[in-house]
Amino acid sequence: MKKIIIVGSGGAGKSTLAQQLGDKLHIPVHHLDSYFWKPNWVSISREELVDIQLGLMQQDSWIVDGNYSGTLDLRLKQADTVIFLNYPTWRCLYGIVKRRIQYHNKTRPDMGEGCTEKLDMEFFKWVARFQKDKAPKLKRKIKAASHINYIELNSPKQTHNFLQHV
């Protein structure tokens, strides 16, 4: 595992796992949210996101967390491993509410500077519908990349055990 993608619903813990794995494997970690969001939640263009990712992919090793399905194919071509945090919806909703409380009026370490933590109805609905709307498409896309080592973790306990054995 040298080129790792971590995907899953908001609130699943992608950024936390990325950081823990990066520390353990001594691999640089890149949070796509920190590149995508400019201050005050202004997004960059798809072209800018593509350019950033192409630059990251040139490194010998990397961990990239974030779904960004519009550019996932770029990452899949270069990755050797995908970790899908496929947690239940209730667990992810809990995660985004907990995160909102923990980072109230603050910017998370994995987020773009000047993007204070928020929880709006649009994001809440996105997380609530992730298993139905996004997860099946993500799985199909990942499994179509036959060279990928696919790891699906379905609970925080499985994730903890995975980290213990890496």
GROMACS .gro file of C-alpha atoms in nm:
model
  166
    1MET     CA    1   0.000   0.000   0.000
    2LYS     CA    2   0.171   0.311  -0.128
    3LYS     CA    3  -0.101   0.495  -0.317
    4ILE     CA    4  -0.422   0.487  -0.118
    5ILE     CA    5  -0.765   0.639  -0.172
    6ILE     CA    6  -1.009   0.662   0.118
    7VAL     CA    7  -1.377   0.711   0.034
    8GLY     CA    8  -1.707   0.695   0.220
    9SER     CA    9  -1.991   0.906   0.350
   10GLY     CA   10  -1.943   1.234   0.526
   11GLY     CA   11  -1.901   1.167   0.896
   12ALA     CA   12  -1.753   0.819   0.848
   13GLY     CA   13  -1.403   0.927   0.950
   14LYS     CA   14  -1.216   0.935   0.619
   15SER     CA   15  -0.982   1.216   0.725
   16THR     CA   16  -0.912   1.061   1.064
   17LEU     CA   17  -0.827   0.725   0.908
   18ALA     CA   18  -0.613   0.895   0.644
   19GLN     CA   19  -0.410   1.073   0.912
   20GLN     CA   20  -0.371   0.761   1.127
   21LEU     CA   21  -0.268   0.551   0.828
   22GLY     CA   22  -0.032   0.819   0.703
   23ASP     CA   23   0.138   0.838   1.043
   24LYS     CA   24   0.168   0.462   1.063
   25LEU     CA   25   0.296   0.409   0.708
   26HIS     CA   26   0.493   0.737   0.683
   27ILE     CA   27   0.301   0.838   0.371
   28PRO     CA   28   0.193   1.197   0.294
   29VAL     CA   29  -0.178   1.261   0.346
   30HIS     CA   30  -0.389   1.487   0.125
   31HIS     CA   31  -0.744   1.587   0.219
   32LEU     CA   32  -0.929   1.684  -0.099
   33ASP     CA   33  -1.162   1.910   0.098
   34SER     CA   34  -0.865   2.128   0.197
   35TYR     CA   35  -0.783   2.182  -0.172
   36PHE     CA   36  -1.140   2.213  -0.300
   37TRP     CA   37  -1.270   2.475  -0.056
   38LYS     CA   38  -1.138   2.830  -0.049
   39PRO     CA   39  -1.229   3.063   0.243
   40ASN     CA   40  -1.601   3.101   0.313
   41TRP     CA   41  -1.685   2.775   0.136
   42VAL     CA   42  -1.604   2.895  -0.216
   43SER     CA   43  -1.521   2.596  -0.436
   44ILE     CA   44  -1.247   2.576  -0.696
   45SER     CA   45  -1.320   2.464  -1.052
   46ARG     CA   46  -1.309   2.101  -1.162
   47GLU     CA   47  -1.008   2.188  -1.379
   48GLU     CA   48  -0.819   2.322  -1.077
   49LEU     CA   49  -0.906   2.009  -0.879
   50VAL     CA   50  -0.784   1.790  -1.165
   51ASP     CA   51  -0.455   1.982  -1.186
   52ILE     CA   52  -0.400   1.953  -0.811
   53GLN     CA   53  -0.465   1.580  -0.814
   54LEU     CA   54  -0.242   1.520  -1.115
   55GLY     CA   55   0.036   1.690  -0.920
   56LEU     CA   56  -0.027   1.477  -0.611
   57MET     CA   57  -0.035   1.158  -0.815
   58GLN     CA   58   0.324   1.217  -0.931
   59GLN     CA   59   0.452   1.147  -0.581
   60ASP     CA   60   0.591   0.801  -0.504
   61SER     CA   61   0.335   0.747  -0.230
   62TRP     CA   62   0.022   0.923  -0.107
   63ILE     CA   63  -0.302   0.889   0.080
   64VAL     CA   64  -0.593   1.091  -0.058
   65ASP     CA   65  -0.919   1.116   0.130
   66GLY     CA   66  -1.239   1.238  -0.025
   67ASN     CA   67  -1.495   1.109  -0.271
   68TYR     CA   68  -1.512   1.376  -0.542
   69SER     CA   69  -1.655   1.124  -0.785
   70GLY     CA   70  -1.604   1.358  -1.081
   71THR     CA   71  -1.228   1.307  -1.048
   72LEU     CA   72  -1.220   0.961  -0.890
   73ASP     CA   73  -1.111   0.798  -1.218
   74LEU     CA   74  -0.786   1.000  -1.209
   75ARG     CA   75  -0.705   0.863  -0.867
   76LEU     CA   76  -0.814   0.509  -0.949
   77LYS     CA   77  -0.571   0.492  -1.242
   78GLN     CA   78  -0.278   0.563  -1.010
   79ALA     CA   79  -0.388   0.402  -0.683
   80ASP     CA   80  -0.300   0.055  -0.562
   81THR     CA   81  -0.552   0.050  -0.275
   82VAL     CA   82  -0.900   0.187  -0.205
   83ILE     CA   83  -1.044   0.185   0.144
   84PHE     CA   84  -1.419   0.233   0.151
   85LEU     CA   85  -1.562   0.328   0.490
   86ASN     CA   86  -1.904   0.182   0.429
   87TYR     CA   87  -2.062   0.265   0.764
   88PRO     CA   88  -2.434   0.264   0.842
   89THR     CA   89  -2.620   0.589   0.778
   90TRP     CA   90  -2.698   0.646   1.146
   91ARG     CA   91  -2.325   0.625   1.231
   92CYS     CA   92  -2.235   0.884   0.967
   93LEU     CA   93  -2.514   1.119   1.075
   94TYR     CA   94  -2.385   1.089   1.429
   95GLY     CA   95  -2.035   1.168   1.297
   96ILE     CA   96  -2.137   1.491   1.124
   97VAL     CA   97  -2.335   1.613   1.427
   98LYS     CA   98  -2.046   1.530   1.661
   99ARG     CA   99  -1.804   1.706   1.428
  100ARG     CA  100  -2.029   2.014   1.415
  101ILE     CA  101  -2.029   2.037   1.794
  102GLN     CA  102  -1.656   1.965   1.828
  103TYR     CA  103  -1.551   2.226   1.571
  104HIS     CA  104  -1.817   2.491   1.639
  105ASN     CA  105  -1.688   2.824   1.497
  106LYS     CA  106  -1.357   2.656   1.402
  107THR     CA  107  -1.201   2.519   1.086
  108ARG     CA  108  -1.120   2.148   1.096
  109PRO     CA  109  -0.756   2.052   1.031
  110ASP     CA  110  -0.860   1.863   0.713
  111MET     CA  111  -1.062   2.151   0.570
  112GLY     CA  112  -0.973   2.456   0.363
  113GLU     CA  113  -0.864   2.758   0.564
  114GLY     CA  114  -1.149   2.993   0.648
  115CYS     CA  115  -1.420   2.727   0.621
  116THR     CA  116  -1.568   2.715   0.968
  117GLU     CA  117  -1.758   2.398   1.047
  118LYS     CA  118  -2.122   2.404   0.945
  119LEU     CA  119  -2.405   2.159   0.911
  120ASP     CA  120  -2.672   2.262   0.664
  121MET     CA  121  -2.976   2.066   0.550
  122GLU     CA  122  -2.826   1.997   0.206
  123PHE     CA  123  -2.524   1.820   0.355
  124PHE     CA  124  -2.738   1.640   0.613
  125LYS     CA  125  -2.958   1.503   0.332
  126TRP     CA  126  -2.650   1.407   0.127
  127VAL     CA  127  -2.520   1.198   0.418
  128ALA     CA  128  -2.867   1.055   0.489
  129ARG     CA  129  -2.899   0.939   0.125
  130PHE     CA  130  -2.535   0.834   0.071
  131GLN     CA  131  -2.600   0.460   0.107
  132LYS     CA  132  -2.882   0.469  -0.146
  133ASP     CA  133  -2.758   0.730  -0.394
  134LYS     CA  134  -2.377   0.727  -0.386
  135ALA     CA  135  -2.241   0.404  -0.237
  136PRO     CA  136  -2.355   0.166  -0.515
  137LYS     CA  137  -2.204   0.386  -0.787
  138LEU     CA  138  -1.880   0.425  -0.592
  139LYS     CA  139  -1.849   0.048  -0.545
  140ARG     CA  140  -1.912  -0.022  -0.914
  141LYS     CA  141  -1.652   0.230  -1.021
  142ILE     CA  142  -1.393   0.100  -0.776
  143LYS     CA  143  -1.452  -0.266  -0.858
  144ALA     CA  144  -1.417  -0.191  -1.230
  145ALA     CA  145  -1.054  -0.095  -1.159
  146SER     CA  146  -0.930  -0.454  -1.142
  147HIS     CA  147  -0.575  -0.364  -1.034
  148ILE     CA  148  -0.703  -0.211  -0.708
  149ASN     CA  149  -0.671  -0.375  -0.369
  150TYR     CA  150  -1.023  -0.306  -0.236
  151ILE     CA  151  -1.079  -0.290   0.138
  152GLU     CA  152  -1.430  -0.231   0.271
  153LEU     CA  153  -1.468  -0.148   0.637
  154ASN     CA  154  -1.822  -0.153   0.776
  155SER     CA  155  -1.775  -0.027   1.131
  156PRO     CA  156  -1.534   0.173   1.347
  157LYS     CA  157  -1.435  -0.157   1.514
  158GLN     CA  158  -1.334  -0.307   1.176
  159THR     CA  159  -1.139   0.010   1.101
  160HIS     CA  160  -0.961  -0.008   1.436
  161ASN     CA  161  -0.872  -0.376   1.376
  162PHE     CA  162  -0.750  -0.293   1.025
  163LEU     CA  163  -0.519  -0.021   1.162
  164GLN     CA  164  -0.384  -0.261   1.425
  165HIS     CA  165  -0.278  -0.507   1.153
  166VAL     CA  166  -0.130  -0.265   0.900
   0.00000   0.00000   0.00000
